Coordinates of C-alpha atoms in Angstrom, one line a residue:
Chain A
X1 CA -11.9 -4.2 25.4
X2 CA -10.8 -7.6 26.9
X3 CA -13.5 -9.2 24.7
X4 CA -11.9 -7.5 21.7
X5 CA -8.5 -8.8 22.6
X6 CA -9.9 -12.2 22.9
X7 CA -11.4 -11.9 19.4
X8 CA -8.1 -10.8 18.0
X9 CA -6.1 -13.5 19.8
X10 CA -3.7 -10.7 20.8
X11 CA -3.1 -9.1 24.2
X12 CA -1.8 -5.6 24.1
X13 CA 1.3 -4.7 26.1
X14 CA 0.1 -1.1 25.9
X15 CA -3.6 -0.9 26.3
X16 CA -3.6 2.8 25.3
X17 CA -2.9 1.7 21.8
X18 CA -6.0 -0.4 21.7
X19 CA -8.1 2.5 23.1
X20 CA -6.5 4.9 20.5
X21 CA -7.5 2.5 17.7
X22 CA -11.1 2.6 18.9
X23 CA -11.3 6.4 19.1
X24 CA -13.0 8.0 16.1
X25 CA -12.2 11.6 15.0
X26 CA -15.8 12.6 15.9
X27 CA -15.1 11.8 19.5
X28 CA -12.0 14.0 19.9
X29 CA -13.8 16.9 18.2
X30 CA -16.5 16.8 20.9
X31 CA -14.0 16.3 23.7
X32 CA -11.6 19.1 22.8
X33 CA -8.8 16.8 22.2
X34 CA -6.1 17.2 19.5
X35 CA -6.2 15.3 16.3
X36 CA -3.3 12.9 17.1
X37 CA -5.6 11.4 19.8
X38 CA -7.9 9.8 17.3
X39 CA -7.3 6.6 15.3
X40 CA -6.3 8.2 12.0
X41 CA -2.5 7.8 12.5
X42 CA -2.9 4.1 13.4
X43 CA -5.1 3.7 10.4
X44 CA -2.3 5.1 8.3
X45 CA 0.0 2.3 9.6
X46 CA -2.6 -0.5 9.6
X47 CA -3.6 0.1 6.0
X48 CA -0.2 -1.2 4.9
X49 CA 0.1 -3.8 7.6
X50 CA -3.0 -5.5 6.1
X51 CA -1.7 -4.9 2.5
X52 CA 1.6 -6.7 3.3
X53 CA 0.1 -9.6 5.2
X54 CA -2.5 -10.2 2.5
X55 CA 0.1 -10.0 -0.3
X56 CA 2.3 -12.4 1.5
X57 CA -0.5 -14.9 1.9
X58 CA -1.3 -14.6 -1.8
X59 CA 2.3 -14.9 -2.8
X60 CA 2.6 -18.1 -0.9
X61 CA -0.7 -19.6 -1.7
X62 CA -0.3 -19.1 -5.5
X63 CA 3.3 -19.8 -6.4
X64 CA 2.6 -19.8 -10.1
X65 CA 0.0 -17.1 -10.5
X66 CA 1.0 -13.9 -12.3
X67 CA 1.2 -10.6 -10.5
X68 CA -1.9 -9.2 -12.3
X69 CA -4.1 -12.0 -10.9
X70 CA -2.6 -11.6 -7.4
X71 CA -3.4 -7.9 -7.5
X72 CA -6.9 -8.6 -8.6
X73 CA -7.6 -11.0 -5.8
X74 CA -5.9 -8.7 -3.3
X75 CA -8.1 -5.7 -4.3
X76 CA -11.2 -7.7 -3.6
X77 CA -9.9 -8.7 -0.2
X78 CA -8.9 -5.3 1.1
X79 CA -11.8 -3.3 -0.3
X80 CA -13.9 -1.3 2.1
X81 CA -16.9 -3.6 2.4
X82 CA -14.7 -6.7 3.0
X83 CA -12.8 -5.0 5.9
X84 CA -16.1 -3.6 7.3
X85 CA -17.5 -7.2 7.3
X86 CA -14.5 -8.3 9.2
X87 CA -15.0 -5.4 11.7
X88 CA -18.6 -6.5 12.2
X89 CA -17.5 -10.1 12.7
X90 CA -15.2 -9.0 15.5
X91 CA -17.8 -6.7 17.0
X92 CA -15.7 -3.5 16.6
X93 CA -18.8 -1.3 16.4
X94 CA -19.8 -1.6 20.0
X95 CA -16.2 -0.8 21.2
X96 CA -15.9 2.5 19.2
X97 CA -15.6 5.9 20.9
X98 CA -17.7 8.1 18.7
X99 CA -19.0 11.6 19.0
X100 CA -22.7 11.8 20.0
X101 CA -23.8 13.1 16.6
X102 CA -22.0 10.4 14.7
X103 CA -23.3 7.8 17.1
X104 CA -26.9 8.9 16.7
X105 CA -26.4 8.9 12.9
X106 CA -25.7 5.2 13.0
X107 CA -21.9 5.6 12.9
X108 CA -21.3 2.2 14.7
X109 CA -22.5 0.4 11.6
X110 CA -21.1 2.6 8.9
X111 CA -18.8 0.7 6.5
X112 CA -16.2 3.5 6.2
X113 CA -15.9 3.9 10.0
X114 CA -15.7 0.2 10.6
X115 CA -13.2 -0.3 7.9
X116 CA -11.0 2.5 9.2
X117 CA -11.3 1.2 12.8
X118 CA -10.2 -2.3 11.7
X119 CA -7.2 -0.8 9.9
X120 CA -6.4 1.2 13.0
X121 CA -6.7 -1.9 15.1
X122 CA -4.2 -3.8 12.9
X123 CA -1.9 -0.7 13.0
X124 CA -2.2 -0.8 16.8
X125 CA -1.2 -4.5 17.0
X126 CA 1.8 -3.7 14.7
X127 CA 2.8 -0.7 16.7
X128 CA 2.5 -2.8 19.9
X129 CA 4.1 -6.1 18.8
X130 CA 5.7 -5.7 15.4
X131 CA 4.8 -7.4 12.1
X132 CA 5.3 -10.8 13.5
X133 CA 2.5 -10.1 15.9
X134 CA 0.2 -8.5 13.4
X135 CA 0.6 -11.0 10.6
X136 CA -1.3 -13.9 12.3
X137 CA -4.1 -11.5 13.4
X138 CA -4.6 -10.3 9.8
X139 CA -4.4 -13.8 8.5
X140 CA -6.9 -15.1 11.0
X141 CA -9.5 -12.8 9.6
X142 CA -8.6 -12.6 6.0
X143 CA -7.1 -15.9 5.0
X144 CA -10.4 -17.8 4.8
X145 CA -11.8 -15.0 2.6
X146 CA -9.0 -15.6 0.1
X147 CA -10.7 -18.7 -1.1
X148 CA -14.0 -16.8 -1.6
X149 CA -12.2 -14.0 -3.5
X150 CA -10.4 -16.6 -5.6
X151 CA -13.6 -18.3 -6.5
X152 CA -15.1 -15.0 -7.4
X153 CA -12.2 -14.1 -9.7
X154 CA -11.4 -17.4 -11.1
X155 CA -14.7 -18.8 -12.1
X156 CA -14.3 -19.0 -15.9
X157 CA -10.6 -18.3 -15.5
X158 CA -9.8 -21.0 -18.0
X159 CA -6.5 -19.5 -19.0
X160 CA -5.3 -19.4 -15.4
X161 CA -6.3 -23.0 -14.8
X162 CA -4.7 -24.1 -18.0
X163 CA -1.5 -22.3 -17.0
X164 CA -1.4 -24.0 -13.6
X165 CA -2.0 -27.4 -15.1
X166 CA 0.6 -26.8 -17.8
X167 CA 3.1 -26.0 -15.0
X168 CA 2.3 -29.2 -13.2
X169 CA 2.8 -31.1 -16.4
X170 CA 6.2 -29.5 -16.9
X171 CA 5.2 -27.6 -20.0
X172 CA 7.5 -24.7 -20.3
X173 CA 5.5 -22.3 -22.4
X174 CA 1.9 -21.8 -23.3
X175 CA 1.2 -19.5 -26.3
X176 CA -1.9 -18.2 -28.1
X177 CA -2.1 -17.3 -31.7
X178 CA -4.9 -15.8 -33.7
X179 CA -5.2 -17.9 -36.8
X180 CA -8.4 -16.5 -38.3
X181 CA -10.5 -13.3 -38.2
X182 CA -13.7 -13.1 -40.2
X183 CA -16.5 -10.7 -40.6
X184 CA -16.7 -6.9 -40.9
X185 CA -14.8 -4.6 -38.6
X186 CA -17.7 -3.9 -36.3
X187 CA -18.7 -7.6 -36.1
X188 CA -15.6 -9.8 -36.3
X189 CA -15.1 -13.4 -35.2
X190 CA -11.7 -14.5 -34.1
X191 CA -10.3 -18.0 -34.0
X192 CA -7.3 -18.6 -31.7
X193 CA -5.1 -21.6 -31.3
X194 CA -3.3 -22.5 -28.1
X195 CA 0.1 -24.3 -28.0
X196 CA 2.0 -26.1 -25.3
X197 CA 5.7 -25.9 -26.1
X198 CA 4.8 -25.3 -29.7
X199 CA 2.4 -28.2 -29.9
X200 CA -1.2 -27.2 -30.9
X201 CA -3.7 -28.2 -28.2
X202 CA -7.0 -26.7 -29.2
X203 CA -8.8 -23.9 -31.0
X204 CA -11.5 -21.5 -29.7
X205 CA -13.6 -18.8 -31.3
X206 CA -15.1 -15.6 -30.0
X207 CA -16.1 -12.0 -30.7
X208 CA -12.8 -10.8 -29.4
X209 CA -9.3 -12.3 -29.3
X210 CA -9.6 -12.5 -25.5
X211 CA -12.8 -14.4 -25.7
X212 CA -11.4 -16.8 -28.3
X213 CA -8.3 -17.4 -26.1
X214 CA -10.5 -18.3 -23.2
X215 CA -12.6 -20.7 -25.2
X216 CA -9.4 -22.3 -26.6
X217 CA -8.0 -22.7 -23.0
X218 CA -11.2 -24.3 -21.8
X219 CA -11.0 -27.0 -24.5
X220 CA -7.2 -27.4 -24.0
X221 CA -7.4 -28.2 -20.3
X222 CA -8.4 -31.8 -20.8
X223 CA -5.8 -32.3 -23.5
X224 CA -2.6 -31.9 -21.5
Chain B
X1 CA 25.5 -10.0 -7.1
X2 CA 27.8 -10.2 -4.1
X3 CA 28.5 -6.5 -4.6
X4 CA 24.7 -5.9 -4.5
X5 CA 24.3 -7.8 -1.3
X6 CA 27.1 -5.7 0.2
X7 CA 25.3 -2.5 -0.8
X8 CA 22.1 -3.8 0.8
X9 CA 23.8 -4.9 3.9
X10 CA 21.9 -8.2 3.6
X11 CA 23.1 -11.7 2.6
X12 CA 20.5 -13.9 1.0
X13 CA 20.0 -17.4 2.3
X14 CA 18.4 -18.3 -1.0
X15 CA 20.4 -16.6 -3.8
X16 CA 17.8 -17.6 -6.4
X17 CA 15.5 -14.9 -4.9
X18 CA 18.1 -12.3 -5.5
X19 CA 18.5 -13.5 -9.1
X20 CA 14.7 -13.5 -9.5
X21 CA 14.5 -9.9 -8.3
X22 CA 17.0 -8.9 -11.0
X23 CA 15.1 -10.6 -13.8
X24 CA 13.0 -8.3 -16.0
X25 CA 10.0 -9.5 -17.9
X26 CA 11.8 -8.7 -21.2
X27 CA 14.4 -11.3 -20.4
X28 CA 12.0 -14.2 -19.8
X29 CA 10.2 -13.4 -23.1
X30 CA 13.4 -13.8 -25.0
X31 CA 14.4 -16.9 -23.2
X32 CA 11.1 -18.8 -23.5
X33 CA 10.6 -18.8 -19.7
X34 CA 7.2 -18.6 -17.9
X35 CA 6.0 -15.3 -16.4
X36 CA 6.5 -16.4 -12.8
X37 CA 10.3 -16.4 -13.5
X38 CA 10.5 -12.7 -13.8
X39 CA 10.5 -10.2 -10.9
X40 CA 6.9 -9.0 -11.1
X41 CA 5.6 -11.2 -8.3
X42 CA 8.4 -10.0 -6.0
X43 CA 7.6 -6.5 -7.0
X44 CA 4.0 -7.1 -5.9
X45 CA 5.4 -8.0 -2.4
X46 CA 8.1 -5.4 -2.2
X47 CA 5.8 -2.5 -3.0
X48 CA 4.0 -3.0 0.3
X49 CA 7.2 -3.9 2.2
X50 CA 8.5 -0.4 1.3
X51 CA 5.1 1.2 2.1
X52 CA 5.0 -0.4 5.6
X53 CA 8.7 0.4 6.5
X54 CA 8.3 4.0 5.4
X55 CA 5.0 4.5 7.2
X56 CA 6.5 3.1 10.3
X57 CA 9.4 5.5 10.1
X58 CA 7.1 8.5 9.6
X59 CA 4.8 7.3 12.4
X60 CA 7.7 7.2 14.8
X61 CA 9.6 10.3 13.6
X62 CA 6.5 12.5 13.8
X63 CA 4.5 11.5 16.8
X64 CA 2.3 14.7 16.7
X65 CA 1.8 15.0 12.9
X66 CA -1.7 14.4 11.4
X67 CA -2.3 11.5 9.1
X68 CA -2.8 13.8 6.1
X69 CA 0.7 15.2 6.5
X70 CA 2.2 11.8 6.9
X71 CA 0.5 10.6 3.8
X72 CA 1.9 13.6 1.9
X73 CA 5.5 13.0 2.9
X74 CA 5.1 9.3 2.3
X75 CA 3.9 9.8 -1.3
X76 CA 6.9 11.9 -2.0
X77 CA 9.2 9.2 -0.7
X78 CA 7.8 6.2 -2.5
X79 CA 7.1 7.9 -5.9
X80 CA 8.7 6.4 -8.9
X81 CA 11.6 8.9 -9.4
X82 CA 12.6 8.6 -5.7
X83 CA 12.8 4.8 -5.8
X84 CA 14.6 4.9 -9.2
X85 CA 17.2 7.2 -7.6
X86 CA 17.8 4.8 -4.8
X87 CA 18.1 2.0 -7.4
X88 CA 20.8 4.0 -9.2
X89 CA 22.6 4.6 -5.9
X90 CA 22.8 0.9 -5.3
X91 CA 23.8 0.2 -8.8
X92 CA 20.9 -2.1 -9.7
X93 CA 21.0 -1.2 -13.4
X94 CA 24.2 -3.2 -14.1
X95 CA 22.8 -6.2 -12.3
X96 CA 19.6 -6.5 -14.2
X97 CA 18.8 -9.4 -16.6
X98 CA 17.1 -7.6 -19.5
X99 CA 16.0 -8.7 -22.9
X100 CA 18.4 -7.6 -25.7
X101 CA 15.8 -5.2 -27.1
X102 CA 15.1 -3.5 -23.8
X103 CA 18.8 -3.4 -23.0
X104 CA 19.6 -1.7 -26.3
X105 CA 16.7 0.8 -25.7
X106 CA 18.5 1.9 -22.5
X107 CA 16.4 -0.1 -20.1
X108 CA 19.2 -0.2 -17.5
X109 CA 18.6 3.4 -16.8
X110 CA 14.8 3.6 -17.2
X111 CA 13.0 5.0 -14.1
X112 CA 10.2 2.5 -14.3
X113 CA 12.4 -0.5 -14.7
X114 CA 14.7 0.6 -11.9
X115 CA 11.9 1.4 -9.5
X116 CA 10.3 -2.0 -10.1
X117 CA 13.6 -3.8 -9.6
X118 CA 14.2 -2.0 -6.3
X119 CA 10.7 -3.0 -5.2
X120 CA 11.4 -6.5 -6.3
X121 CA 14.6 -6.5 -4.4
X122 CA 12.9 -5.4 -1.2
X123 CA 10.3 -8.1 -1.8
X124 CA 13.1 -10.6 -2.2
X125 CA 14.7 -9.6 1.2
X126 CA 11.3 -9.9 2.8
X127 CA 10.5 -13.3 1.2
X128 CA 14.0 -14.5 2.3
X129 CA 14.3 -13.1 5.8
X130 CA 10.9 -11.6 6.8
X131 CA 9.9 -8.0 7.7
X132 CA 12.6 -7.8 10.4
X133 CA 15.2 -8.3 7.8
X134 CA 13.6 -6.0 5.2
X135 CA 12.9 -3.1 7.5
X136 CA 16.5 -2.0 8.1
X137 CA 17.4 -2.3 4.4
X138 CA 14.5 -0.1 3.4
X139 CA 15.3 2.4 6.1
X140 CA 18.9 2.4 5.2
X141 CA 18.0 3.8 1.8
X142 CA 15.0 5.9 2.6
X143 CA 15.3 7.3 6.1
X144 CA 17.8 10.0 5.1
X145 CA 15.4 11.0 2.3
X146 CA 12.7 11.6 4.8
X147 CA 14.4 14.8 5.9
X148 CA 14.5 16.1 2.4
X149 CA 10.8 15.2 1.8
X150 CA 9.9 16.9 5.0
X151 CA 11.8 20.0 4.0
X152 CA 10.0 20.0 0.7
X153 CA 6.6 19.7 2.3
X154 CA 7.0 21.8 5.3
X155 CA 8.8 24.9 4.1
X156 CA 6.1 27.5 4.8
X157 CA 4.2 25.0 6.9
X158 CA 3.7 27.6 9.6
X159 CA 0.5 25.9 10.9
X160 CA 2.3 22.6 11.3
X161 CA 5.2 24.2 13.1
X162 CA 2.8 26.2 15.4
X163 CA 1.0 23.0 16.2
X164 CA 4.2 21.3 17.2
X165 CA 5.4 24.1 19.3
X166 CA 2.0 24.4 20.9
X167 CA 2.2 20.7 21.8
X168 CA 5.6 21.2 23.4
X169 CA 4.2 24.0 25.5
X170 CA 1.3 21.8 26.7
X171 CA -1.3 23.8 24.9
X172 CA -4.3 21.6 24.4
X173 CA -6.0 23.2 21.5
X174 CA -5.2 25.6 18.8
X175 CA -8.1 27.1 16.9
X176 CA -8.6 29.5 14.0
X177 CA -11.5 31.9 13.6
X178 CA -12.3 34.2 10.7
X179 CA -13.0 37.6 12.3
X180 CA -13.4 39.8 9.2
X181 CA -14.0 39.5 5.5
X182 CA -13.9 42.6 3.3
X183 CA -14.2 43.3 -0.4
X184 CA -16.4 42.0 -3.2
X185 CA -17.0 38.3 -3.7
X186 CA -14.4 38.0 -6.4
X187 CA -11.8 39.9 -4.5
X188 CA -12.2 39.3 -0.8
X189 CA -9.7 39.8 2.0
X190 CA -10.0 37.6 5.1
X191 CA -8.7 38.3 8.6
X192 CA -8.2 35.2 10.8
X193 CA -7.3 35.1 14.5
X194 CA -5.5 32.1 16.1
X195 CA -6.1 31.0 19.7
X196 CA -4.2 28.8 22.1
X197 CA -6.7 27.3 24.5
X198 CA -9.0 30.2 23.9
X199 CA -6.4 32.9 24.3
X200 CA -5.9 35.1 21.2
X201 CA -2.3 34.8 19.9
X202 CA -2.2 36.7 16.6
X203 CA -4.1 37.8 13.5
X204 CA -3.3 37.3 9.8
X205 CA -4.8 38.5 6.6
X206 CA -4.9 36.9 3.1
X207 CA -6.9 36.5 -0.1
X208 CA -8.3 33.2 1.2
X209 CA -9.1 31.9 4.7
X210 CA -6.3 29.4 4.4
X211 CA -3.8 32.0 3.5
X212 CA -4.9 34.2 6.4
X213 CA -4.6 31.2 8.8
X214 CA -1.0 30.6 7.6
X215 CA -0.1 34.3 8.1
X216 CA -1.7 34.2 11.6
X217 CA 0.2 31.0 12.5
X218 CA 3.5 32.5 11.3
X219 CA 3.1 35.5 13.6
X220 CA 1.9 33.3 16.5
X221 CA 4.9 31.1 16.6
X222 CA 7.0 33.5 18.6
X223 CA 4.2 34.4 20.9
X224 CA 3.8 31.0 22.7

């Protein structure tokens, strides 16, 4: 448990909270304990502690990104496998109190159990020391993953990059307009033009309006 | 805007954040502004500020309630109509910057717009003053609603009340056992017995096991 605290960079005032976070429901079932003595209630708290800390990071890191994009990156960060990976990094598996059956079934390395335990752990830090204590712990483990998630979601995000560059260049408004659509209804080709404050920058074509917009943005990036 | 701050019980260091929270996307569309100048990004933050503050309240108010029940009450508190009602109470509608079209269409009293604006407002308080500043504001508007939500979800919650009373009486474990099932498969009647630390307390019958458990719990409450 001390090892775990070292990993977190946080020392609990109340060590019982740490122990509670590491207690899986399968353990209490076997030991005739009541349900409030497992980590589910802390997981309920920790879930939104992580959400808030991650959203705050994204809000600050991307001052010009739209809400939709922030949501997308956020979802990648807090999905089960991502949090389970963090739990493995910290070594939560070996600290868990599991029921014998769950333990023999490989519970210490199950994504869902690890994810929930990591959430419970963040809930425990929050319950013990408040959001100011929990924020740096969450950020320590998730901030460097933001860059990966960003990469994953922004490769080919030409519209987003154009928007950012436009902002830097003090362009007030980017707009896209479909200027041509050819072909039959089941096989159309669209041509879209992108404008910076009304000035035409570039055209792109594609099998959908969205695809055409992306192609137009890609060309436009070097023209502003 | 000053009136709004008074309602919140919070004074913004940066008034621009308050203005941003009150700016609906329909306004920026009409005024040729970029999307980051409407309240959607703050709403993204505020959503989880409210979640965390409400979960913390529930966690503290119900130290013996299971996670499932806490989630249920929480959902009732943060659903759209609830937050829109709070927004009306504060008078957010008249402070909104809306596009003309949206304004004429009655946007100042639309649940979705009001809910989002309340979330953005809580996001603005958080971005301005941190979670320690946002928590009391959220609690001010939502804590007294917890009791209503609880009532709504716990009327007839005999099992929950029995669990609570059992805890107070230092009973370690309540258990339910089906002791009889009669009738044909499409029309069965179950009899369930409830035990406190192995001691039989009461029996209940019903058309499902769950119903029989509830009836047993109802009778048992006055026997511990």
